[in-house]
Coordinates of C-alpha atoms and ligand atoms in Angstrom, one line a residue:
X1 CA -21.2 1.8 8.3
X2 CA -18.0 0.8 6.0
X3 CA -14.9 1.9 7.1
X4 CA -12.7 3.1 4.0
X5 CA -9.1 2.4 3.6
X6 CA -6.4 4.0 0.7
X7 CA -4.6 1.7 -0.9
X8 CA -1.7 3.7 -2.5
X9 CA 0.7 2.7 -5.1
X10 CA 3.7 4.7 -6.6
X11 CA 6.1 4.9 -9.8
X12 CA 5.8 2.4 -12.9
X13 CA 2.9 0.4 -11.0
X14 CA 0.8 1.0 -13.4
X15 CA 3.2 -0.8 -15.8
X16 CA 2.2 -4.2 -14.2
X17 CA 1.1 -6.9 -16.6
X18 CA 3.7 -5.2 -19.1
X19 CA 6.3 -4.6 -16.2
X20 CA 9.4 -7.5 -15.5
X21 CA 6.6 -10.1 -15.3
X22 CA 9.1 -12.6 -13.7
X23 CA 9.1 -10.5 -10.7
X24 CA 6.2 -8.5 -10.2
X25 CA 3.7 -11.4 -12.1
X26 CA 1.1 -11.0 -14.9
X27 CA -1.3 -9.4 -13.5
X28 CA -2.4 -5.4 -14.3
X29 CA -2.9 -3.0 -11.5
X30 CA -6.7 -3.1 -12.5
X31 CA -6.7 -6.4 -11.5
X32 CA -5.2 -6.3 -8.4
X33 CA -7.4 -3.1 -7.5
X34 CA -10.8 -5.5 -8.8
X35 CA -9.3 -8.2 -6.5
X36 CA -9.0 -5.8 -3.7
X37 CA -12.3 -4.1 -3.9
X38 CA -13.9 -7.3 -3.9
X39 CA -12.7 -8.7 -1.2
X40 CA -13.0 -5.7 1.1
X41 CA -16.6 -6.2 0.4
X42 CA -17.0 -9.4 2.0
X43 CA -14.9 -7.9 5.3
X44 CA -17.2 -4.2 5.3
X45 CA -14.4 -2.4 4.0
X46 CA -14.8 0.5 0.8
X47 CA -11.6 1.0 -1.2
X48 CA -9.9 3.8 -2.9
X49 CA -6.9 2.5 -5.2
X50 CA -4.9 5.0 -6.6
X51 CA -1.0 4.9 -8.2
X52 CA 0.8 8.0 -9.0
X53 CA 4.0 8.1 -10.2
X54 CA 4.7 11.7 -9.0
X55 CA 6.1 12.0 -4.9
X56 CA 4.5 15.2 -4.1
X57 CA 0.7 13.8 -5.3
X58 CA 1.4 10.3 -2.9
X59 CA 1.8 13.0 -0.2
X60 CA -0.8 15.2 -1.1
X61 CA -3.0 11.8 -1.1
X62 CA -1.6 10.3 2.5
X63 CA -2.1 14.3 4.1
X64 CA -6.3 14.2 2.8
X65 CA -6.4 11.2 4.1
X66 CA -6.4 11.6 7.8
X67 CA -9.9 13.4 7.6
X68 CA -11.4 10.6 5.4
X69 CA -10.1 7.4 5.7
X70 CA -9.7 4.7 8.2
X71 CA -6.0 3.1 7.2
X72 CA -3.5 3.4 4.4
X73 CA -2.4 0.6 2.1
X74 CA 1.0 1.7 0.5
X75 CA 3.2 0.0 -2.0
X76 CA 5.6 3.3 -2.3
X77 CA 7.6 1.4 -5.2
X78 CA 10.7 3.2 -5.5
X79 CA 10.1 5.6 -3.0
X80 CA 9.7 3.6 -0.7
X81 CA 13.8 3.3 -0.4
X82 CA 14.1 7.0 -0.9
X83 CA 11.4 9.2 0.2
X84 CA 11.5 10.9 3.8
X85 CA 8.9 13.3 2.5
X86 CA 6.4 9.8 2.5
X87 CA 7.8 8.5 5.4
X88 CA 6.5 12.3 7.0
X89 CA 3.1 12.4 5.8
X90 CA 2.6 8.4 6.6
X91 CA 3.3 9.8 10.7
X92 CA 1.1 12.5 10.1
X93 CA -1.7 10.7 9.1
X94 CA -1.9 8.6 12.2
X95 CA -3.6 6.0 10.9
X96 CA -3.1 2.3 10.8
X97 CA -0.4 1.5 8.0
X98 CA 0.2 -1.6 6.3
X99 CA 3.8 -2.1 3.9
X100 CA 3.0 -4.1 0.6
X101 CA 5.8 -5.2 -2.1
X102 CA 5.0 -7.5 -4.8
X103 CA 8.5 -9.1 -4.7
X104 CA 10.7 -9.9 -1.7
X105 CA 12.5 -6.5 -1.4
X106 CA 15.3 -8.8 1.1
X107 CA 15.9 -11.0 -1.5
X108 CA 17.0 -8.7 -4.1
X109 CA 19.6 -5.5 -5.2
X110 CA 21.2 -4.2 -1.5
X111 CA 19.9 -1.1 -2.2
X112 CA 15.9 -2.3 -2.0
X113 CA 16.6 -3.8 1.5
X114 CA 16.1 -0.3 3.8
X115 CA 12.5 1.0 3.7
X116 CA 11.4 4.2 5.3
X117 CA 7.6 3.5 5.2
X118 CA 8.5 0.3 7.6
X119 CA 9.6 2.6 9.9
X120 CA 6.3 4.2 10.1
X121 CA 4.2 0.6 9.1
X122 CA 2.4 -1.6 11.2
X123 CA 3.6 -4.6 9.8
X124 CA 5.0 -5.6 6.1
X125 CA 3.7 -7.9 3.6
X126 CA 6.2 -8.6 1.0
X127 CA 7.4 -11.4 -1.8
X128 CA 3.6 -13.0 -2.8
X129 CA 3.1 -10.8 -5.7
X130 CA -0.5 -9.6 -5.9
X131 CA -1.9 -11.7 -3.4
X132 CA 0.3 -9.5 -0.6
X133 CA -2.8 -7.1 -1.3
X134 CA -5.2 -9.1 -0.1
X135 CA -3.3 -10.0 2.9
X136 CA -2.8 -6.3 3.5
X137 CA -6.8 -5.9 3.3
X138 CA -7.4 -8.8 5.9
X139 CA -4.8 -7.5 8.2
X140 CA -6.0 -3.7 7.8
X141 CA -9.9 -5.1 8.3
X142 CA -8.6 -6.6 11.5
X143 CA -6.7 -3.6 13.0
X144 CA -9.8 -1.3 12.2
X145 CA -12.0 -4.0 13.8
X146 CA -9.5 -4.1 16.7
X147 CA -9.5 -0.3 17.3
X148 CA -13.3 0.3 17.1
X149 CA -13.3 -2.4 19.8
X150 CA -12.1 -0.2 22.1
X151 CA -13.7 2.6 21.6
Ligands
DQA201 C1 8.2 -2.9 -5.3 C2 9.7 -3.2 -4.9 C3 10.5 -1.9 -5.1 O1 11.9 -2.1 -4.8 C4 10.4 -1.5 -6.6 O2 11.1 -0.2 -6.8 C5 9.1 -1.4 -7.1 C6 8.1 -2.4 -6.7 C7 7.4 -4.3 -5.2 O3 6.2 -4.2 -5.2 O4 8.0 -5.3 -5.2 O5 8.7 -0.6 -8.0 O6 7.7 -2.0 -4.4

């Protein structure tokens, strides 16, 4: 059976494509979630992309999915400098958590180098625009893989 994984995104993602193009590339979030559910496919993995740009639905998305999912993609956005209340419901979900940015967070404003989800992440993928999803799917695949290994 597939495992499925959430792939979460937060405020003014679905403005890609239209978006500061120089830094966050031309692509639309529906691309990037076609890109993604395709190539989960080919590695046995089922996707649900969703964006919000409201804090308290990300949570209430990250607390449902400890019952029904297998690992959390998150690009928090904005949040993800801000919001403890994510950083809480990432622990809670004790699942396997990859970091994604679409631009390399260390390379711009000081106040978009401190993340709270890294505290909670497995490892960070940031700074190679919309490919950092597919990254973040490989390296999900491989940690599920990795954990039903030892079971
Ligand atoms: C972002 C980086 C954040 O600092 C910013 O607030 C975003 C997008 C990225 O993908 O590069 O909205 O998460």
């Amino acid at each position: 059976m597939n495992s499925t994984i959430l792939v979460l995104n937060g405020p003014n993602l679905n403005m890609l494509g239209t978006r500061q193009p120089e830094i966050y590339g031309s692509e639309t979030l529906d691309d990037i979630k076609n890109s993604c559910v395709k190539h989960g496919k080919n590695l046995d993995i089922d996707i649900d992309f969703y964006q919000s740009n409201h804090e308290g639905e990300l949570v209430d998305w990250i607390q449902k999915a400890r019952e029904s999912y297998s690992g959390i993609i998150i690009n928090a956005a904005a949040f993800t400098h801000t919001s403890i209340a994510i950083l809480d419901a990432l622990i809670l979900s004790e699942l396997p958590i990859i970091e994604v940015h679409l631009s390399n967070i260390h390379k711009r404003e000081s106040f978009r180098y401190s993340s709270y989800v890294s505290k909670v992440a497995q490892g960070v993928i940031c700074g190679f625009g919309s490919h950092g999803y597919i990254l973040a799917v490989e390296a999900i695949a491989r940690l599920i893989n990795e954990q039903k290994e030892k079971i």
